[in-house]
Short mmCIF file of C-alpha atoms in Angstrom, two decimals:
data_model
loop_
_atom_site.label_atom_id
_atom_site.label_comp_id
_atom_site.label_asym_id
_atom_site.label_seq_id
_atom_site.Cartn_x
_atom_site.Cartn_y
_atom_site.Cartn_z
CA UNK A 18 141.91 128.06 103.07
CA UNK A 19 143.64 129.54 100.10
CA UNK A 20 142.01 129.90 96.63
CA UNK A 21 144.43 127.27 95.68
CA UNK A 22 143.64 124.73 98.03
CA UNK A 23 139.82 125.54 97.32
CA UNK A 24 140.27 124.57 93.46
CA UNK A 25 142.51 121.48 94.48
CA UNK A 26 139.77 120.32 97.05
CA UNK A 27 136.68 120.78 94.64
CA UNK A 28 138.32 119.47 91.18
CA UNK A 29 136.11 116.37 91.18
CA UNK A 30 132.79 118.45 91.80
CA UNK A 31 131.07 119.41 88.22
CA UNK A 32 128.00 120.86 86.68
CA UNK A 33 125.34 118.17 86.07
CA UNK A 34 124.37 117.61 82.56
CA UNK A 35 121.07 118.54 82.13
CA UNK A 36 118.55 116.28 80.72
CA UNK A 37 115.77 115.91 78.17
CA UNK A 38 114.95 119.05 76.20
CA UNK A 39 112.28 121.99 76.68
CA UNK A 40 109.02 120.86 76.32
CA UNK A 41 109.45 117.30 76.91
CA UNK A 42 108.03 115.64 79.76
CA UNK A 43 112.19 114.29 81.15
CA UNK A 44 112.53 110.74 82.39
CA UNK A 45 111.93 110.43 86.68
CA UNK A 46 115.24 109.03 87.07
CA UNK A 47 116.90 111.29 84.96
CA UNK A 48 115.40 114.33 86.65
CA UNK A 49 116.41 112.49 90.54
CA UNK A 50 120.33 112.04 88.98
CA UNK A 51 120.34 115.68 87.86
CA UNK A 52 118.58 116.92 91.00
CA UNK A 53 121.49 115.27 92.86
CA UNK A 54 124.10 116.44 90.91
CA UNK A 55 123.17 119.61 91.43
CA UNK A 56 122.30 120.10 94.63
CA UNK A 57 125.90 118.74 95.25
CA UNK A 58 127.02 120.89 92.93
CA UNK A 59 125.35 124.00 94.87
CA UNK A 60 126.99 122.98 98.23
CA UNK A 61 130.52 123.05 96.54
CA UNK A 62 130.55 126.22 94.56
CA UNK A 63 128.73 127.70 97.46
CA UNK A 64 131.42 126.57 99.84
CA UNK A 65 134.29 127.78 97.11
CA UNK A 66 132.35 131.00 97.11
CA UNK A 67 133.07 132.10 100.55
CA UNK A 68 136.29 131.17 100.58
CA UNK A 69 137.06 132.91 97.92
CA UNK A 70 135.11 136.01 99.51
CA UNK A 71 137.75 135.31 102.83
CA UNK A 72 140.54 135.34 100.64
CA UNK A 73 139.50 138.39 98.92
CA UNK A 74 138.98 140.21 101.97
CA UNK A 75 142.27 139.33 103.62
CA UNK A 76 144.22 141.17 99.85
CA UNK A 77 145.43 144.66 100.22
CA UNK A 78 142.49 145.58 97.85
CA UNK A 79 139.56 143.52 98.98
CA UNK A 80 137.56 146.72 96.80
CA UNK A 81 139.07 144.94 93.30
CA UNK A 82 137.43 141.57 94.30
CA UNK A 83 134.77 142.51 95.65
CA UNK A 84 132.03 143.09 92.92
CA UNK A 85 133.10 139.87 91.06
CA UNK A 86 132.35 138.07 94.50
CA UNK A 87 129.05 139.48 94.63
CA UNK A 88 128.24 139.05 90.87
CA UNK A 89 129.10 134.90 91.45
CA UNK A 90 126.83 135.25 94.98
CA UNK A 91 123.95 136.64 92.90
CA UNK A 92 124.34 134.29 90.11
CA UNK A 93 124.87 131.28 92.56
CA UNK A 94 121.40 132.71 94.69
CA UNK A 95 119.48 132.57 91.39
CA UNK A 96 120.65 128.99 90.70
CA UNK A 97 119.11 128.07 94.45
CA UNK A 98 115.80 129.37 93.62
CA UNK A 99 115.58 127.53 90.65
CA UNK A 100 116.72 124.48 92.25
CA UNK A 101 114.23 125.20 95.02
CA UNK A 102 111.28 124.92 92.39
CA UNK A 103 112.87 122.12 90.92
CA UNK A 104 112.67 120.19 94.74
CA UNK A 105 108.89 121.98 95.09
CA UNK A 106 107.60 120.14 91.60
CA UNK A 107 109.51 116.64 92.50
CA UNK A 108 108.03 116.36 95.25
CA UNK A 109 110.00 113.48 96.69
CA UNK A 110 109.71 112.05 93.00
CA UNK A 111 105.49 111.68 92.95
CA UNK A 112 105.58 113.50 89.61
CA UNK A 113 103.09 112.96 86.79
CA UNK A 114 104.10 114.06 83.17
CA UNK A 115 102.52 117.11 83.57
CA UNK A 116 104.82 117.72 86.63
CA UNK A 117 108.04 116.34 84.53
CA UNK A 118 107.33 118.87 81.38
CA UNK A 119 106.74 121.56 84.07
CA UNK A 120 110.51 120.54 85.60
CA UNK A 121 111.63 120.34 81.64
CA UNK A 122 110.48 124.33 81.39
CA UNK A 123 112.11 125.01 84.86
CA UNK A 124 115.51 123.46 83.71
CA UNK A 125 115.80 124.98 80.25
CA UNK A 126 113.56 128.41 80.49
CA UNK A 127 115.24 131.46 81.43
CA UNK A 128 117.02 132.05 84.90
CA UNK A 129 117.06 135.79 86.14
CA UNK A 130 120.38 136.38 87.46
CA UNK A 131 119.51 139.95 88.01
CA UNK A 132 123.39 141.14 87.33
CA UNK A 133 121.95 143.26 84.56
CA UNK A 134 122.45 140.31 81.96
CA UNK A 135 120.27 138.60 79.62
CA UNK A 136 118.30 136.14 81.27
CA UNK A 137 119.78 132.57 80.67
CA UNK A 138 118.61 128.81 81.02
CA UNK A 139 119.76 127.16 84.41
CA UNK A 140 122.59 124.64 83.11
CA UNK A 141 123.91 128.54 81.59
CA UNK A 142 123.67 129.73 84.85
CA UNK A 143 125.64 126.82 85.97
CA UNK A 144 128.18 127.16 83.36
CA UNK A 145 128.12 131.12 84.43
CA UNK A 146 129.10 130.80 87.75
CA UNK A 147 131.52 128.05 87.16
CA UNK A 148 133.63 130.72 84.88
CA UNK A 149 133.42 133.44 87.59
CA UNK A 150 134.17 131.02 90.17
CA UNK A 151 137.45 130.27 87.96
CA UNK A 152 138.54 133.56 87.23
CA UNK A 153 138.12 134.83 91.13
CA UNK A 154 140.62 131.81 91.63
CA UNK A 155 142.78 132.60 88.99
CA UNK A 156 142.96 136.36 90.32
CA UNK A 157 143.38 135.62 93.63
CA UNK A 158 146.25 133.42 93.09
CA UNK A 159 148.46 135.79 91.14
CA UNK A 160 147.62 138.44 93.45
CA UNK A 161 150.56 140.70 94.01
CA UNK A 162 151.04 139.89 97.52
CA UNK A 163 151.57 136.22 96.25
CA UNK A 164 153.45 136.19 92.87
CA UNK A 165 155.30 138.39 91.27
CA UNK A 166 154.79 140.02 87.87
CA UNK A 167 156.65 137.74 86.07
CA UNK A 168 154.17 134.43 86.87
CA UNK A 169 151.10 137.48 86.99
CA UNK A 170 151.90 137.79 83.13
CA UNK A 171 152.27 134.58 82.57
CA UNK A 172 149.04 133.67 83.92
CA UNK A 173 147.54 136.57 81.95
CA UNK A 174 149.06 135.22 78.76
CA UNK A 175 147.83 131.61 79.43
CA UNK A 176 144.58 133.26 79.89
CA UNK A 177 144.77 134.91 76.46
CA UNK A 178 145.24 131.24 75.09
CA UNK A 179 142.14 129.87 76.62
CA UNK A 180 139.94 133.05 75.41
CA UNK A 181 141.62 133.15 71.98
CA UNK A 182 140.28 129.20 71.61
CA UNK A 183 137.02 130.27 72.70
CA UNK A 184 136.66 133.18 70.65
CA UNK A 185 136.89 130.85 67.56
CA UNK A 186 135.65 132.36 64.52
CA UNK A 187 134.03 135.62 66.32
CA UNK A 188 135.20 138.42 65.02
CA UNK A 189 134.37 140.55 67.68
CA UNK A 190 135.63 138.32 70.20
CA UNK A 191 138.95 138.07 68.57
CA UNK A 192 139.17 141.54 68.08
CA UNK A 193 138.34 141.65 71.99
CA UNK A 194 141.01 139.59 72.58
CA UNK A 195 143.61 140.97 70.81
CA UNK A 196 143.32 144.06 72.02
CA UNK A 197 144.00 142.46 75.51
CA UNK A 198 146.91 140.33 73.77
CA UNK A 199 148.68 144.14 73.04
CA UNK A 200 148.54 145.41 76.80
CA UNK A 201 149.89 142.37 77.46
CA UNK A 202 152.69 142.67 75.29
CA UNK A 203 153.20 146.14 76.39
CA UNK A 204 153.29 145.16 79.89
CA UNK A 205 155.54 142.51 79.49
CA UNK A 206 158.00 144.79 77.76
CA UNK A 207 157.67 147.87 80.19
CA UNK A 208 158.08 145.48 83.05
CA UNK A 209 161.49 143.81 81.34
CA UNK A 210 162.85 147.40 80.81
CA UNK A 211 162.73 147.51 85.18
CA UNK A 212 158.90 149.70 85.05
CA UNK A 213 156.44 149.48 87.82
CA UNK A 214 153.45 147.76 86.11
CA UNK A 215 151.45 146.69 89.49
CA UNK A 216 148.34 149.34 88.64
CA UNK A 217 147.87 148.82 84.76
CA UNK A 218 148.68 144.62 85.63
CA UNK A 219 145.81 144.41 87.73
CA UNK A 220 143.18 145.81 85.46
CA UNK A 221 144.54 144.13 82.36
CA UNK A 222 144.08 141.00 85.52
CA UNK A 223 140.80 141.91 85.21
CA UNK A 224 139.40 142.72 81.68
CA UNK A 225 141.22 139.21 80.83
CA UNK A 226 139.52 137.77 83.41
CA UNK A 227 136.11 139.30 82.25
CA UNK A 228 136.76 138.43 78.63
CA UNK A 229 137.30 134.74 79.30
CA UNK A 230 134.14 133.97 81.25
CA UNK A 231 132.10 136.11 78.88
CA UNK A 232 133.20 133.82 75.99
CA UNK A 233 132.65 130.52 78.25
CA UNK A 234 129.47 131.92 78.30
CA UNK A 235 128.86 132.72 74.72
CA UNK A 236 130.00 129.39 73.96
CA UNK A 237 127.74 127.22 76.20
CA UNK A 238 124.67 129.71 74.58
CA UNK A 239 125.41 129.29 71.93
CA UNK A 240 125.76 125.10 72.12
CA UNK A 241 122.53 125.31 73.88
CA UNK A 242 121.13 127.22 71.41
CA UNK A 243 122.61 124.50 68.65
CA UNK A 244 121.01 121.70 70.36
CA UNK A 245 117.60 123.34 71.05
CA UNK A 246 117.89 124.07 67.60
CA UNK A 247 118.47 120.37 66.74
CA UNK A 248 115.57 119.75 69.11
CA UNK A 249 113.36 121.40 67.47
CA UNK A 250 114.49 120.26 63.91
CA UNK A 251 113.41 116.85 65.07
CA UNK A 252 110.13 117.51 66.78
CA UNK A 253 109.03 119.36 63.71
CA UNK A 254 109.97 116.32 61.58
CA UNK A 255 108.44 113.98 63.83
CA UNK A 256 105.28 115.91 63.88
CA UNK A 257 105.01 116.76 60.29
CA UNK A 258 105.28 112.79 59.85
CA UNK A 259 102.31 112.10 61.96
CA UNK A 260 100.00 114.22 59.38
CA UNK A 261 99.42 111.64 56.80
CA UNK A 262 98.51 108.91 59.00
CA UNK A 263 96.23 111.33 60.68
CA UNK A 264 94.71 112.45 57.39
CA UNK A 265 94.20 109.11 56.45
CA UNK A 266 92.34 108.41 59.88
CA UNK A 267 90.51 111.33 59.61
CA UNK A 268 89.13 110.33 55.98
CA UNK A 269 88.34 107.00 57.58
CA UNK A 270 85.80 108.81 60.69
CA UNK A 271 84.17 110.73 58.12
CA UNK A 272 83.20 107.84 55.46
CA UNK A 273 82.12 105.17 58.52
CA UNK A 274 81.11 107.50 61.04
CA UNK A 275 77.90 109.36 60.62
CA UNK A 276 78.22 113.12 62.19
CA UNK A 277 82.04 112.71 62.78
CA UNK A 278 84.20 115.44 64.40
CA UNK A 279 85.20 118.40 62.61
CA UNK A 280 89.03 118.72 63.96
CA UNK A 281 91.14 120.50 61.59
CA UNK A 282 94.93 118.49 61.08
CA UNK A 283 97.43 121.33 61.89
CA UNK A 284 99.78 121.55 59.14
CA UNK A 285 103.06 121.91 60.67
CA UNK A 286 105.16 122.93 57.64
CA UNK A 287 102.83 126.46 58.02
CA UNK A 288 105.39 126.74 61.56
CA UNK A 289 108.25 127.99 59.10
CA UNK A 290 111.68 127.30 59.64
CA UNK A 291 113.39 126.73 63.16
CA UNK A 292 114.26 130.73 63.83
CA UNK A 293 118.05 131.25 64.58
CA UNK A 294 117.94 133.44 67.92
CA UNK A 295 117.11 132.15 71.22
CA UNK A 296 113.75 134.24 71.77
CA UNK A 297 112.42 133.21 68.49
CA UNK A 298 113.24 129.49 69.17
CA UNK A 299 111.54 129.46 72.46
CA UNK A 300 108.50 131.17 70.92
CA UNK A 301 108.76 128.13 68.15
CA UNK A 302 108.92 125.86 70.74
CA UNK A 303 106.01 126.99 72.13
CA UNK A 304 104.02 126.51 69.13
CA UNK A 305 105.49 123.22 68.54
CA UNK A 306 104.05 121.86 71.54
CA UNK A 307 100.70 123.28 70.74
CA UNK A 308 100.43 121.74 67.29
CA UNK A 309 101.45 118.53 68.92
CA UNK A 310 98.20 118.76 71.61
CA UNK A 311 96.34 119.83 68.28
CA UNK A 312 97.55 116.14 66.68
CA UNK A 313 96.88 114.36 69.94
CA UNK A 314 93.45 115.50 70.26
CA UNK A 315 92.61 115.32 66.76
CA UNK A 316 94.10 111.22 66.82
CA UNK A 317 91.75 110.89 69.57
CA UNK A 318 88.87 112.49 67.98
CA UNK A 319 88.88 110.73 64.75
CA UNK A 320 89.79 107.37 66.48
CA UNK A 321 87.09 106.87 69.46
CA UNK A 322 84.20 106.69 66.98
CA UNK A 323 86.06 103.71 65.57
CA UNK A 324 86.85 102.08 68.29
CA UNK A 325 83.80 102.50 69.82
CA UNK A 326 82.17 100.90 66.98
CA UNK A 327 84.67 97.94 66.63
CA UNK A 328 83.85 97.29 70.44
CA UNK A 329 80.32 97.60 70.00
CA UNK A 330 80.18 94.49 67.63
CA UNK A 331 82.46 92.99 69.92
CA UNK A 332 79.84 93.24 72.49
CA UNK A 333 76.97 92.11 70.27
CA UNK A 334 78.86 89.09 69.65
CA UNK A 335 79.49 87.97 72.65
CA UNK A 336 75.76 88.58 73.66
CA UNK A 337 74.19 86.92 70.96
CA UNK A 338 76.76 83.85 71.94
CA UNK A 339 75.39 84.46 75.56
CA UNK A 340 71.82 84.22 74.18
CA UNK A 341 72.04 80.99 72.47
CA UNK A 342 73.50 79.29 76.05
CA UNK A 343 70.89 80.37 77.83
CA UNK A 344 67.65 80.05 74.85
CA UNK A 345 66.62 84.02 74.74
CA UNK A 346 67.43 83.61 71.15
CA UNK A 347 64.55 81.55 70.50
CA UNK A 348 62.17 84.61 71.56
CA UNK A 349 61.53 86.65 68.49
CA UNK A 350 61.76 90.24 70.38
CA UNK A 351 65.73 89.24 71.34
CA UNK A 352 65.94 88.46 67.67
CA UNK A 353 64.56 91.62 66.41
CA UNK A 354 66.56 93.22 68.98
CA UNK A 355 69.45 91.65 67.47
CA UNK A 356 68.86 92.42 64.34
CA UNK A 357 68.11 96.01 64.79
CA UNK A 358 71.23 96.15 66.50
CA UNK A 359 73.61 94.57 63.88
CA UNK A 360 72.35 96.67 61.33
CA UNK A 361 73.10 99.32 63.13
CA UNK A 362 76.05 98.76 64.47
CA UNK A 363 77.04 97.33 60.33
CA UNK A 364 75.61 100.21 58.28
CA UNK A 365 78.10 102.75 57.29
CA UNK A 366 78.04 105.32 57.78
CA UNK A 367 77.76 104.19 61.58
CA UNK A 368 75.31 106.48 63.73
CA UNK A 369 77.43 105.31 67.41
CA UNK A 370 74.95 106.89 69.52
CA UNK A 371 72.40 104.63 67.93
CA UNK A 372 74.29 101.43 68.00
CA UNK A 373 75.28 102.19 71.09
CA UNK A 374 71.98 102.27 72.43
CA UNK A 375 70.52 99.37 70.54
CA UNK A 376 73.53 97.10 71.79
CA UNK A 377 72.65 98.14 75.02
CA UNK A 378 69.20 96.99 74.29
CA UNK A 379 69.91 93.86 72.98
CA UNK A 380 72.35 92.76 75.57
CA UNK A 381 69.37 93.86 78.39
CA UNK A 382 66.89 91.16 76.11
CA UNK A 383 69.76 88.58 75.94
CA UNK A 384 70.17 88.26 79.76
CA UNK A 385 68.97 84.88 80.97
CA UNK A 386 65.38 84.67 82.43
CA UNK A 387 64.80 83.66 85.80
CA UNK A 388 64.18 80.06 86.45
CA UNK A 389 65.35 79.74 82.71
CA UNK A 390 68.65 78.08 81.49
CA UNK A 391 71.31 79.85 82.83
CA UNK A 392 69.09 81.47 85.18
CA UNK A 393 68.55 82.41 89.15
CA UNK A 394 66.67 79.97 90.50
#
């Protein structure tokens, strides 16, 4: 199988999209389609992979492929172990939200590819391999023992294109890219003039070949990067809009509640701005989530009291209603009781523990006696 037919066969096979965001616990269906996806994914680039390694081996200079082989193997193997945690944590789908944030951190923390990059986040790592994958093909086909110079140059000039449009605005890249945009150019003219350009041809092959998938890279980081920074933008502001209500609710525990918690309201605006580089955002990510269990635990601090209270006159209702069915009311300890416990339960501030316990009481003197109305006989 030719590098050729291996691109025509695979064409339909893509990276997944991966879901949700870091720090999010991700939707159980949308973590079983992208589990899918990429599993199938991993089969095909793994099966383009050693063809491509065949058809490297079987060129006159397997030595010019074969580091770029090896660089996609590594970067494909890192991929796998990630994917491999991914399967551990799903565990056939029986996955609680702590176990869906955990996948969230496996899908968008950093991948080791250990090629002497930067760590990068796994749909990266996809998007990483996919551009090796594509310029092993595009090597391999306008290898000199199947096109000539002519078509080789024209494949290195339509490669020039692609980089130039992914360079965009980079100045460095552009510069990059221009310098590769004079060899051509030099080539092409030494090789019109009747010159032997097989040697220089195949490293300028190369370098072009290097210089687009380092920009497909660059670009998906830094989309990622503008997304996790949109991410973040919006978990700040959602966050920073929980305060008043919180506030509020907080000023509510301490005037009805006697000894109320003493949680402090995080103030997210003290987070600063969302930072720029990827490091920094992570880090800010990180804090982000821990103001929100801050807010959680401070919502449920402030709002038990309350609702214990509110349930607690629920109760005594419903057992002073009990008590007049059944004629306990008539008894003047159940109507102390009762008494004792709606002024308790009524004054403000509250004391819950007290209430709580006088309830408790009360409902114990409102039970029916036996032999009595609504009693065992």
């Amino acid at each position: 199988m030719t590098a050729t037919t291996v691109a025509a066969a695979s064409a339909d096979v893509v990276a997944p999209v991966a879901p949700g965001r870091l720090g999010e616990a991700i939707p159980a269906r949308d973590l079983m389609v992208y589990l899918d996806g990429l599993l199938t994914w991993l089969d095909d680039r793994r099966t383009q992979l050693d063809a491509l390694d065949t058809a490297a081996q079987a060129t006159a200079e397997a030595e010019r492929y074969t580091p770029d082989v090896v660089l996609a193997l590594t970067v494909w193997q890192s991929v796998r172990r990630r994917a491999d945690e991914l399967l551990a944590v799903w565990d056939n789908g029986r996955v609680t939200e702590v176990e869906r944030e955990r996948m969230s951190q496996l899908v968008w923390g950093r991948v080791d590819t250990r090629a002497g990059a930067s760590p990068v986040s796994l749909p990266e790592a996809l998007t990483l391999c996919d551009a090796m994958v594509s310029a092993l093909r595009t090597r391999l086909a306008f290898d000199p023992d199947t096109a000539d110079v002519v078509a080789r140059l024209r494949g290195v000039r339509a490669a020039l294109v692609r980089a130039e449009d992914l360079a965009g605005t980079d100045t460095a890249a552009r510069e990059r890219v221009a310098a590769l945009r004079e060899r051509e150019q030099r080539l092409s003219t030494q090789a019109a003039r009747g010159g032997d350009v097989s040697g220089p041809l195949a490293e300028l092959e190369t370098r072009t070949a290097h210089a687009e998938r380092d920009l497909m890279v660059a670009v998906s980081q830094r989309r990622s990067l503008a997304r996790a920074r949109a991410d973040a933008h919006a978990t700040a502001a959602a966050l920073e809009a929980r305060e008043p209500a919180l506030h509020e609710l907080a000023e509510r525990c301490r005037r009805e509640i006697a000894h109320p918690p003493r949680f402090a309201v995080p103030d997210v605006s003290r987070l600063g701005a969302v930072p720029e580089d990827r490091d920094a955002l992570d880090a800010f990510v990180a804090r982000l989530d821990a103001v929100r269990r801050a807010l959680d635990a401070a919502q449920d601090a402030y709002s038990n009291p309350l609702r214990e209270r509110a349930e607690l006159r629920y109760r005594l209702g419903r057992a002073a209603t009990a008590a007049a069915s059944n004629g306990r009311d008539a008894s003047p300890t159940v109507r102390a009781g009762h008494d004792e416990a709606r002024a308790a339960v009524d004054t403000t501030p509250c004391d819950v523990g007290l209430a709580r316990a006088l309830v408790e009481q009360y409902e114990h003197l409102a039970r029916p006696l036996p032999g009595g109305p609504g009693g065992a006989r």
